[in-house]
Short mmCIF file of C-alpha atoms in Angstrom, two decimals:
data_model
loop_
_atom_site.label_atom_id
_atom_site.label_comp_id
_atom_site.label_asym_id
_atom_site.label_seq_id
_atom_site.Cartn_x
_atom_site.Cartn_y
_atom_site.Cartn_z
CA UNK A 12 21.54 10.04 -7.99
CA UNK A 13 20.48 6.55 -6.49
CA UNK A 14 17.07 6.51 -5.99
CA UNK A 15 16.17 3.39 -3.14
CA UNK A 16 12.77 4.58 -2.21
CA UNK A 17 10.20 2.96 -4.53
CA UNK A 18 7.78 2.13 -1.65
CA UNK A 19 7.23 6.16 -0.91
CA UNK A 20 6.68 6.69 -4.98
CA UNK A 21 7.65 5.95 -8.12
CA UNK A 22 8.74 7.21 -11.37
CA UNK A 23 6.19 7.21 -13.77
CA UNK A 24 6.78 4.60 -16.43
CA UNK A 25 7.21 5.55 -20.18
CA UNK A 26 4.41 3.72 -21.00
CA UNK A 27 1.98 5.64 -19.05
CA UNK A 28 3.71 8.94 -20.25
CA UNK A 29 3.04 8.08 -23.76
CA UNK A 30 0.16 6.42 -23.76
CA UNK A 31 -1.18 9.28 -21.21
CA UNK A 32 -0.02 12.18 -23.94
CA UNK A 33 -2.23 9.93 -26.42
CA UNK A 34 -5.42 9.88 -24.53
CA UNK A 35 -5.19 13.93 -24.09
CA UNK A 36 -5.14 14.10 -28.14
CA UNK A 37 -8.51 12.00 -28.69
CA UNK A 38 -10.44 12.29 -25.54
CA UNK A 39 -11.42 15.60 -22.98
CA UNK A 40 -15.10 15.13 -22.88
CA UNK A 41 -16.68 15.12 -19.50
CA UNK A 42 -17.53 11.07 -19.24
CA UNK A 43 -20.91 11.76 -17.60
CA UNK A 44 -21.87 14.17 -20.45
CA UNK A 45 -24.64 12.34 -22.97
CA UNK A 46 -23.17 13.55 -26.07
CA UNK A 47 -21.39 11.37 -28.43
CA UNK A 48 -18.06 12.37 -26.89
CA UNK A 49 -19.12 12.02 -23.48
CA UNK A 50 -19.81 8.42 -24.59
CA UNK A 51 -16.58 7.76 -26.32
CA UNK A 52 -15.22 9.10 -22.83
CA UNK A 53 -17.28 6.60 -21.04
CA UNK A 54 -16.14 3.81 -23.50
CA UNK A 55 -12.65 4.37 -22.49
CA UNK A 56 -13.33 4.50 -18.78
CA UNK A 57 -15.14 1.40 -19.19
CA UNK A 58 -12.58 0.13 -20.93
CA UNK A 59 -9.59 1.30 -18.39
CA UNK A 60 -12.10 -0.15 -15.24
CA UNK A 61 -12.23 -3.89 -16.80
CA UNK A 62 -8.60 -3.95 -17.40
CA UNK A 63 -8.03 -3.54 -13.70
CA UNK A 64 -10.11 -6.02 -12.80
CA UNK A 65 -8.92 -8.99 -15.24
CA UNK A 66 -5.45 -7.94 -14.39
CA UNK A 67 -6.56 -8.87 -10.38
CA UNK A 68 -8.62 -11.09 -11.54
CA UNK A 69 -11.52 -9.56 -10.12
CA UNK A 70 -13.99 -9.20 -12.21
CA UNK A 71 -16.61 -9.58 -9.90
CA UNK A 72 -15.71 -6.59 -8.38
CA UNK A 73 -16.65 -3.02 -8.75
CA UNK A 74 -14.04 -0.05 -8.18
CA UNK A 75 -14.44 3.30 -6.83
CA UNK A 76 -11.79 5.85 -8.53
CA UNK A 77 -10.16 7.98 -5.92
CA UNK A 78 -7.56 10.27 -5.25
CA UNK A 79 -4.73 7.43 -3.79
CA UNK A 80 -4.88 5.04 -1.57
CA UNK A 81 -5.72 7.76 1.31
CA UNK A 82 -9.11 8.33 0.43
CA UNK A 83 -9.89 4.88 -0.64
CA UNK A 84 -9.00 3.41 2.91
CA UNK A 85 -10.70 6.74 4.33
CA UNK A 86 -13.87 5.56 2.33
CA UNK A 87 -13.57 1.74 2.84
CA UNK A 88 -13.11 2.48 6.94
CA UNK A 89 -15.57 5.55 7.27
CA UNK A 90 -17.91 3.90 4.96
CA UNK A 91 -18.52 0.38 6.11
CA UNK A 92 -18.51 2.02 9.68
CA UNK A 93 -21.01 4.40 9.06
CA UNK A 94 -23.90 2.20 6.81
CA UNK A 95 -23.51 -0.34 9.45
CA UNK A 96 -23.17 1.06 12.71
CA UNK A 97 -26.91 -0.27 13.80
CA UNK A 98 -25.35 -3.99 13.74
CA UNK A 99 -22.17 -3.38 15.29
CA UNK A 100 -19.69 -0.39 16.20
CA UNK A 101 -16.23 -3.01 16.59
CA UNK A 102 -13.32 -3.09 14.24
CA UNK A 103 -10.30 -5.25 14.56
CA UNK A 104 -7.32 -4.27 12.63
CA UNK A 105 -3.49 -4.38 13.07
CA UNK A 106 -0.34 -2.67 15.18
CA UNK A 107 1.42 -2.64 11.44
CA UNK A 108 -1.10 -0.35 9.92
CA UNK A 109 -0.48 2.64 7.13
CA UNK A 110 -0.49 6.05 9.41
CA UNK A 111 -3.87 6.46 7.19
CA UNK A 112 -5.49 3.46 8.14
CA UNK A 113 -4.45 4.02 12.14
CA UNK A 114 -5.92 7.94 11.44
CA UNK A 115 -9.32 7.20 10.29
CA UNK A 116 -9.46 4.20 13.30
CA UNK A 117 -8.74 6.93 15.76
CA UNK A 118 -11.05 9.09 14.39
CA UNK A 119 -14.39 6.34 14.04
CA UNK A 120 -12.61 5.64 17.95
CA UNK A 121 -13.71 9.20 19.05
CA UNK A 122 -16.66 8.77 17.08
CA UNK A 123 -17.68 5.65 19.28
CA UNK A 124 -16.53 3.33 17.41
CA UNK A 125 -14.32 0.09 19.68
CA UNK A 126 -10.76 -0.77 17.25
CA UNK A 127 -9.00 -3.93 18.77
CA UNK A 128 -5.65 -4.54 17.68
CA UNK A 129 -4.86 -8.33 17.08
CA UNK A 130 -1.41 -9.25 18.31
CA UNK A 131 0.96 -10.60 15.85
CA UNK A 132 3.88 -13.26 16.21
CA UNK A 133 7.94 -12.47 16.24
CA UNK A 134 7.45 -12.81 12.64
CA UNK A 135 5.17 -9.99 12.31
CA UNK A 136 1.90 -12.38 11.23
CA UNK A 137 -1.52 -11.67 12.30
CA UNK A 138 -2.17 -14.63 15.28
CA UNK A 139 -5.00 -16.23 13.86
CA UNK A 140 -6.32 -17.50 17.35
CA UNK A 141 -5.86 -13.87 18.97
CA UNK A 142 -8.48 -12.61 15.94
CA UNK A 143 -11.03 -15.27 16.67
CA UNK A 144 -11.15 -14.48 20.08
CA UNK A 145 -11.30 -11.22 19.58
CA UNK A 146 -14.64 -10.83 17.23
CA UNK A 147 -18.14 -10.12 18.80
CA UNK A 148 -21.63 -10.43 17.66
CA UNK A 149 -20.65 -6.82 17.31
CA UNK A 150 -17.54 -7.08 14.81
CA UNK A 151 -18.47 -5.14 11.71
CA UNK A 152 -15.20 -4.83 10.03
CA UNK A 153 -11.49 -6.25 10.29
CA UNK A 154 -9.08 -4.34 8.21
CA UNK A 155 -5.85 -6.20 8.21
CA UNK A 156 -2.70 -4.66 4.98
CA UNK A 157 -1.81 -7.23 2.75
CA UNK A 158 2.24 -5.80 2.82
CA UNK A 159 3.83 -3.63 5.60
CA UNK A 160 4.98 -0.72 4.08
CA UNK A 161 8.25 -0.30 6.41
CA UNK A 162 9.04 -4.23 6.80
CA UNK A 163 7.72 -5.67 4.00
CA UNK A 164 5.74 -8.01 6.31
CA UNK A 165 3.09 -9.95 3.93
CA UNK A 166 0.35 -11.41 5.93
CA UNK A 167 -1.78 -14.57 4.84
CA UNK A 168 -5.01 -12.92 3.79
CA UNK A 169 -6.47 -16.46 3.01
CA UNK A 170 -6.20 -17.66 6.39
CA UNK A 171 -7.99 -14.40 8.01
CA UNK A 172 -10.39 -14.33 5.22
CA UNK A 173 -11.27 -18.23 6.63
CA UNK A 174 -12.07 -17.36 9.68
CA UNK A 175 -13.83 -13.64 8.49
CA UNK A 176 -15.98 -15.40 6.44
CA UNK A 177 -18.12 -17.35 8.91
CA UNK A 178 -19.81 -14.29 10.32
CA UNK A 179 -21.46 -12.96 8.07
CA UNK A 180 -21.71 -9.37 9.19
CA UNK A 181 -18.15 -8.85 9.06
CA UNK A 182 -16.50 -7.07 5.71
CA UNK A 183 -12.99 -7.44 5.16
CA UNK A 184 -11.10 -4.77 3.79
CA UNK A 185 -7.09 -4.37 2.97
CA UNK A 186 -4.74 -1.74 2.48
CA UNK A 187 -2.94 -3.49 -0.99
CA UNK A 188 -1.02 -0.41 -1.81
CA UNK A 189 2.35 -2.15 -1.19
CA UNK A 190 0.80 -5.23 -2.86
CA UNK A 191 -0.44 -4.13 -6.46
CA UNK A 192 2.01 -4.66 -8.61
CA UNK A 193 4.77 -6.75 -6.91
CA UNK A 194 2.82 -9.52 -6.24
CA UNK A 195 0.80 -11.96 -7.68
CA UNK A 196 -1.90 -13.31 -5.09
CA UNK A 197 -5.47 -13.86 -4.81
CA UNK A 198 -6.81 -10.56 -3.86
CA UNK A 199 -10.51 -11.99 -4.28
CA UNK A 200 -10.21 -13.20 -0.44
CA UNK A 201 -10.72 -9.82 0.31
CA UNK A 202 -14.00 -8.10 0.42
CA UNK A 203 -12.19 -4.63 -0.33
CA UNK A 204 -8.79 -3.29 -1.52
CA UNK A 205 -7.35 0.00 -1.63
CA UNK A 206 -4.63 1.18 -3.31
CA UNK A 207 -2.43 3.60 -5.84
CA UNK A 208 -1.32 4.35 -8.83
CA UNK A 209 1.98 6.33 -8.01
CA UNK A 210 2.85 3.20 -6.31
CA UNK A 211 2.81 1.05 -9.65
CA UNK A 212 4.88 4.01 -12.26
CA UNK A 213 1.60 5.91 -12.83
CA UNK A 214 0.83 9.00 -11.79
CA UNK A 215 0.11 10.94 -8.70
CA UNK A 216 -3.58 11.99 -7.32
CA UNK A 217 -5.52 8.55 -8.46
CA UNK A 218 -5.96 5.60 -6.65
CA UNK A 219 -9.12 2.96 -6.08
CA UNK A 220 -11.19 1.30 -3.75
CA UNK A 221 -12.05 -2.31 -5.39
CA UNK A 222 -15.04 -4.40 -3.78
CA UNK A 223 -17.73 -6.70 -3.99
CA UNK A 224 -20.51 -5.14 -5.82
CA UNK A 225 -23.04 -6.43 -3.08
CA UNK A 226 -20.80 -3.70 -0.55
CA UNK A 227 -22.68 -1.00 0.65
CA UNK A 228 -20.62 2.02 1.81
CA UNK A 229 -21.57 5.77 3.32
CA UNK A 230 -20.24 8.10 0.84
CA UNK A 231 -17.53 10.75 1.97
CA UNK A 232 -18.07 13.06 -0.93
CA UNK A 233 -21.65 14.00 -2.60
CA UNK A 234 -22.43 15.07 -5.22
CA UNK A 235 -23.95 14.69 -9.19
CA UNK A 236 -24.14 11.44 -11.41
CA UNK A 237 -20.51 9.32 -11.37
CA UNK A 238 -19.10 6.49 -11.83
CA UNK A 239 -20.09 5.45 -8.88
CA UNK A 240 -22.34 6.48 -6.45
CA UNK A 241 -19.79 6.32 -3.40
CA UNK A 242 -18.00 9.34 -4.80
CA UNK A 243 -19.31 12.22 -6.43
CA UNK A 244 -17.50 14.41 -8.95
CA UNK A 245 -16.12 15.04 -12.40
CA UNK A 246 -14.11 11.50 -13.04
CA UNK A 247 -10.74 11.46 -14.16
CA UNK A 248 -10.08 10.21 -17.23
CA UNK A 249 -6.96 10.44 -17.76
CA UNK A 250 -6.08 9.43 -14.76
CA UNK A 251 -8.37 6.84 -14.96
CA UNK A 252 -7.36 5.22 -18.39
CA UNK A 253 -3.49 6.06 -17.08
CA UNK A 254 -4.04 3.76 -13.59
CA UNK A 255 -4.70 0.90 -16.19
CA UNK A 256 -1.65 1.33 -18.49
CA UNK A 257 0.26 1.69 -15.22
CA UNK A 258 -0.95 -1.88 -13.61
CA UNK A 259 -1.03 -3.37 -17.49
CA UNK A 260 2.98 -2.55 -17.65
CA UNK A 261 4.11 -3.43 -14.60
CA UNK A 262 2.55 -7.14 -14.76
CA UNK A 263 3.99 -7.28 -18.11
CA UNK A 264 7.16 -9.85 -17.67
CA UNK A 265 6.37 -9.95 -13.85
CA UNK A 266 8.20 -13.05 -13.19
CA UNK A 267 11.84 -11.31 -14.87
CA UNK A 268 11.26 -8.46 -12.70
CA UNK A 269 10.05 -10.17 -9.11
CA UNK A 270 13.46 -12.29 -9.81
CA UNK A 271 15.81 -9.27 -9.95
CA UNK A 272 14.38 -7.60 -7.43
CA UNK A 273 14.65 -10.86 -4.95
CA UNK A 274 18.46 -11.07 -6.12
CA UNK A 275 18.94 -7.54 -5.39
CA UNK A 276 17.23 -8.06 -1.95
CA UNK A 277 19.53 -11.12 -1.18
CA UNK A 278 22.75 -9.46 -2.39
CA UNK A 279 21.56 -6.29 -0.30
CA UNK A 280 20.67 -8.53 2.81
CA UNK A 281 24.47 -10.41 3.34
CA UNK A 282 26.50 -6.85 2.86
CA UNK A 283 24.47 -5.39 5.04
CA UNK A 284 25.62 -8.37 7.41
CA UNK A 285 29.16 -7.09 7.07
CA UNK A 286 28.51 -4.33 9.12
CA UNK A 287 29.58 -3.84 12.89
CA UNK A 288 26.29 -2.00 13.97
CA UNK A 289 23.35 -2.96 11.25
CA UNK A 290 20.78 -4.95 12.78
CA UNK A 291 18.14 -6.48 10.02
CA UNK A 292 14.12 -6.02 10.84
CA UNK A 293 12.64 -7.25 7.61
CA UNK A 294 12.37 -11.30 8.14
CA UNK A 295 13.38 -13.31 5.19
CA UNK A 296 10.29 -13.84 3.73
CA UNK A 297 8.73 -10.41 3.87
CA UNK A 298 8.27 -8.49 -0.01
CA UNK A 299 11.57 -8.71 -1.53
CA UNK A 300 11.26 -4.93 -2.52
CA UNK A 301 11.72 -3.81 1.09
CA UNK A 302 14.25 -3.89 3.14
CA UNK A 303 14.32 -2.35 6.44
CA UNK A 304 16.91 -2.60 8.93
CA UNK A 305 18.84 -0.19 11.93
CA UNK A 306 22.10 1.15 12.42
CA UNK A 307 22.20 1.42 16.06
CA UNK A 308 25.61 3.71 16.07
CA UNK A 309 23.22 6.33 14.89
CA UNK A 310 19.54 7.77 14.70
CA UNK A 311 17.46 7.58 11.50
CA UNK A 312 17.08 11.19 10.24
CA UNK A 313 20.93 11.31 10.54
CA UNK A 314 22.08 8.18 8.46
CA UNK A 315 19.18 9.70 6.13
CA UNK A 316 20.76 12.83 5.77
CA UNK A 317 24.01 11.72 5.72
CA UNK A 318 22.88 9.41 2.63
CA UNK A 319 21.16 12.28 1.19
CA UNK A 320 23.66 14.62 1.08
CA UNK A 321 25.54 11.82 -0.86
CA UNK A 322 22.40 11.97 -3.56
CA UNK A 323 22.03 8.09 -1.89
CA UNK A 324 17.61 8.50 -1.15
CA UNK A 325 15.98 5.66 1.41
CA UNK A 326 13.48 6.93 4.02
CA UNK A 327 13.34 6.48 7.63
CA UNK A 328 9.62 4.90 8.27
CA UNK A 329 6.84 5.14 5.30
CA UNK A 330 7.01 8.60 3.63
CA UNK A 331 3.21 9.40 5.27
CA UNK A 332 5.13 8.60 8.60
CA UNK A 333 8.31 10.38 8.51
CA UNK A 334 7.96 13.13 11.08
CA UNK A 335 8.08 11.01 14.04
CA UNK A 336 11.38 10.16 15.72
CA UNK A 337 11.40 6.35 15.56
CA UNK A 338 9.24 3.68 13.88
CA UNK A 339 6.21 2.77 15.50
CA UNK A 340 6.54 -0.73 13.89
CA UNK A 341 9.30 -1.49 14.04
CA UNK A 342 8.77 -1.04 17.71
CA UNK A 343 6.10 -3.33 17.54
CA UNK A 344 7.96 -5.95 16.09
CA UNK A 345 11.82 -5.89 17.63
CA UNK A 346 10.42 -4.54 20.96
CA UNK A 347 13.73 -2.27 21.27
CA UNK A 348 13.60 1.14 21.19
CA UNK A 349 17.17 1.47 19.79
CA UNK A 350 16.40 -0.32 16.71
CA UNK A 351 13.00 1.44 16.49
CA UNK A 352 15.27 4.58 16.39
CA UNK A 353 17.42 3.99 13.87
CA UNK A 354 15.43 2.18 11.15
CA UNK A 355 16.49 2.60 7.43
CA UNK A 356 13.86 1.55 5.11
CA UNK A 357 15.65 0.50 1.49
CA UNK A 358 12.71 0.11 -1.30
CA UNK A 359 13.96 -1.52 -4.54
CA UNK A 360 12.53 -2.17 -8.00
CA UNK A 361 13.41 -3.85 -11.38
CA UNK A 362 14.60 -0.38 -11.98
CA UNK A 363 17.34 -0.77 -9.47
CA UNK A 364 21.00 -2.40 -10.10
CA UNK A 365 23.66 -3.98 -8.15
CA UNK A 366 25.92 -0.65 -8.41
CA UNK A 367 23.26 1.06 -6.43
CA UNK A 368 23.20 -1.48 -3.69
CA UNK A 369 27.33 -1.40 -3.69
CA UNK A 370 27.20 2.47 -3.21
CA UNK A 371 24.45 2.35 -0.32
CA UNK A 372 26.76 0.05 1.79
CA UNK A 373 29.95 1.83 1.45
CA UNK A 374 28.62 4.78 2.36
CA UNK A 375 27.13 2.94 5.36
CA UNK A 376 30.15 1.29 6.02
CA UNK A 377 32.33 4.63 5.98
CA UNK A 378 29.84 6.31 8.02
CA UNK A 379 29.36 3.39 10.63
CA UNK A 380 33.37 3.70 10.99
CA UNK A 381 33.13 7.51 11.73
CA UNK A 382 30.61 7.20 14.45
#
């Protein structure tokens, strides 16, 4: 089996396995309980919640535990909408947008909300002077992903974040699910951050929404005393205390792994130039980890079954996407509905190896020949 598909999920890390099986022998209590082990269950939430932040170096911050990255961009939208729809009902977001994050915008649309979409460059950047002129008096929110999940595309949060921050009614909120944990940035430009912890080697069915703690947001699910009063509900501890072994290993020897993976992604990039009909869409300087590009003798779903039926796995568009016939980004960014048709997303990790990579592109190659 060659697994190339580390942006849809990943394996869940030893580490976090271990550490998780751990955890289940000394702690079960309900963490909102007032007992002594409802305390020691608190202690280790607690304990879980700061390691997140000093490993994003945001301890400023406050985070809302939810169920992936999903809900957390459900609640960031929804709630920031909502709470301050009396000063403004205008978003501005991206064409390059998680199918979650272009959802919940079509939903607060039909709810009378106005979404803009900012145009980008041929590089796939946000263009900076296309966002000033688009906000208002009654731009609430711009919610603009730190990494495409399809392209790799990695936008310059610092520079929107300049021009965000001199109106003041306007919160700024990415979708860092394809950042955490293969990159190192500064994600205190943003006012919030979602994203997931079977995305970083933990587990499925956790995620968080990280922001300021002067953010106010309309909850999407009520309920008793939490963690936090945007989300009501039993916490997870577990899952909890297992999202910050997760984001605690994978930063471990980050620099050794970020280098293997950007060798992989080079060595990947020039075979794939060998071939007749592969056409690259990931620009040189997108996240090393993803690699997306279209072979135009073919559609998508058939090069992906063709690879699958080899035990070769890559997806066609983002996993949350992968119903639809062509790739509405990279659409937006080639303009050609041929390549847009035939997009192969590769995802790599430290996990991978250069035997993988030589595999992938002989099958390729052998199938390319046949069509």
């Amino acid at each position: 089996m060659i697994y190339l598909d580390y942006s849809a999920t990943t394996p869940v890390s030893r580490k976090v396995l271990e550490e998780d099986a751990l955890f289940h022998q000394r702690s079960f209590a309900n963490c909102n309980s007032i007992h002594a082990l409802g305390k020691a269950a608190l202690e280790e939430v607690d304990k879980a919640t700061n390691t997140i932040l000093d490993k994003l170096n945001l301890k400023d911050y406050s985070i809302t535990y939810t169920s992936g990255a999903t809900e957390s961009n459900n609640l960031a939208l929804k709630g920031i909408a909502y709470i301050n729809k009396e000063q403004g009902k205008h978003i501005i977001t991206t064409a390059f947008e998680h199918g979650s994050i272009v959802s919940c915008l079509n939903y607060l649309a039909n709810q009378g909300f106005e979404i803009d979409i900012v145009d980008i460059d041929d590089q796939g950047q946000v263009d900076l002077r296309h966002l000033q002129s688009l906000i208002t008096d009654q731009t609430i929110l711009v919610s603009i992903g730190a990494v495409n999940s399809e392209l790799g595309i990695i936008q310059d949060l610092k520079k929107i974040k300049d021009i965000t921050s001199q109106y003041p009614n306007i919160t700024f909120h990415s979708d860092m699910t394809q950042a955490v944990g293969k990159i190192k940035t500064d994600f205190s430009v943003v006012d919030l951050l979602s994203f997931s912890g079977h995305k970083i080697y933990g587990f499925k069915g956790i995620g968080a929404l990280i922001h300021r703690k002067n953010i106010d947001l309309r909850p999407l699910i009520h309920g008793g005393k939490s963690l936090s009063k945007y989300r009501g509900g039993t916490p997870p501890t577990s899952l909890i205390y297992s999202l910050a072994i997760a984001l605690e290993d994978i930063y471990k020897n980050f620099e050794e792994k970020e280098e293997k993976v950007k060798k992989l992604n080079l060595y990947l990039r020039n075979q794939l130039k060998t071939i007749k009909n592969v056409f690259i869409n990931s620009p040189m300087n997108a996240l090393a980890n993803i690699l997306n590009f279209s072979l135009i003798s073919s559609t998508s779903h058939q090069v992906q079954k063709y690879l699958s039926d080899k035990e070769i796995y890559v997806s066609t568009t983002s996993a949350c996407s992968s119903n639809q016939g062509f790739s509405r980004v990279v659409k937006v960014l080639t303009k050609d509905d041929l390549r847009s048709q035939s997009s192969i997303r590769v995802s790599i990790s430290h996990l991978s190896e250069k035997t993988e990579i030589d595999a992938l592109i002989n099958a390729l190659e052998a199938y390319d020949e046949s069509c």
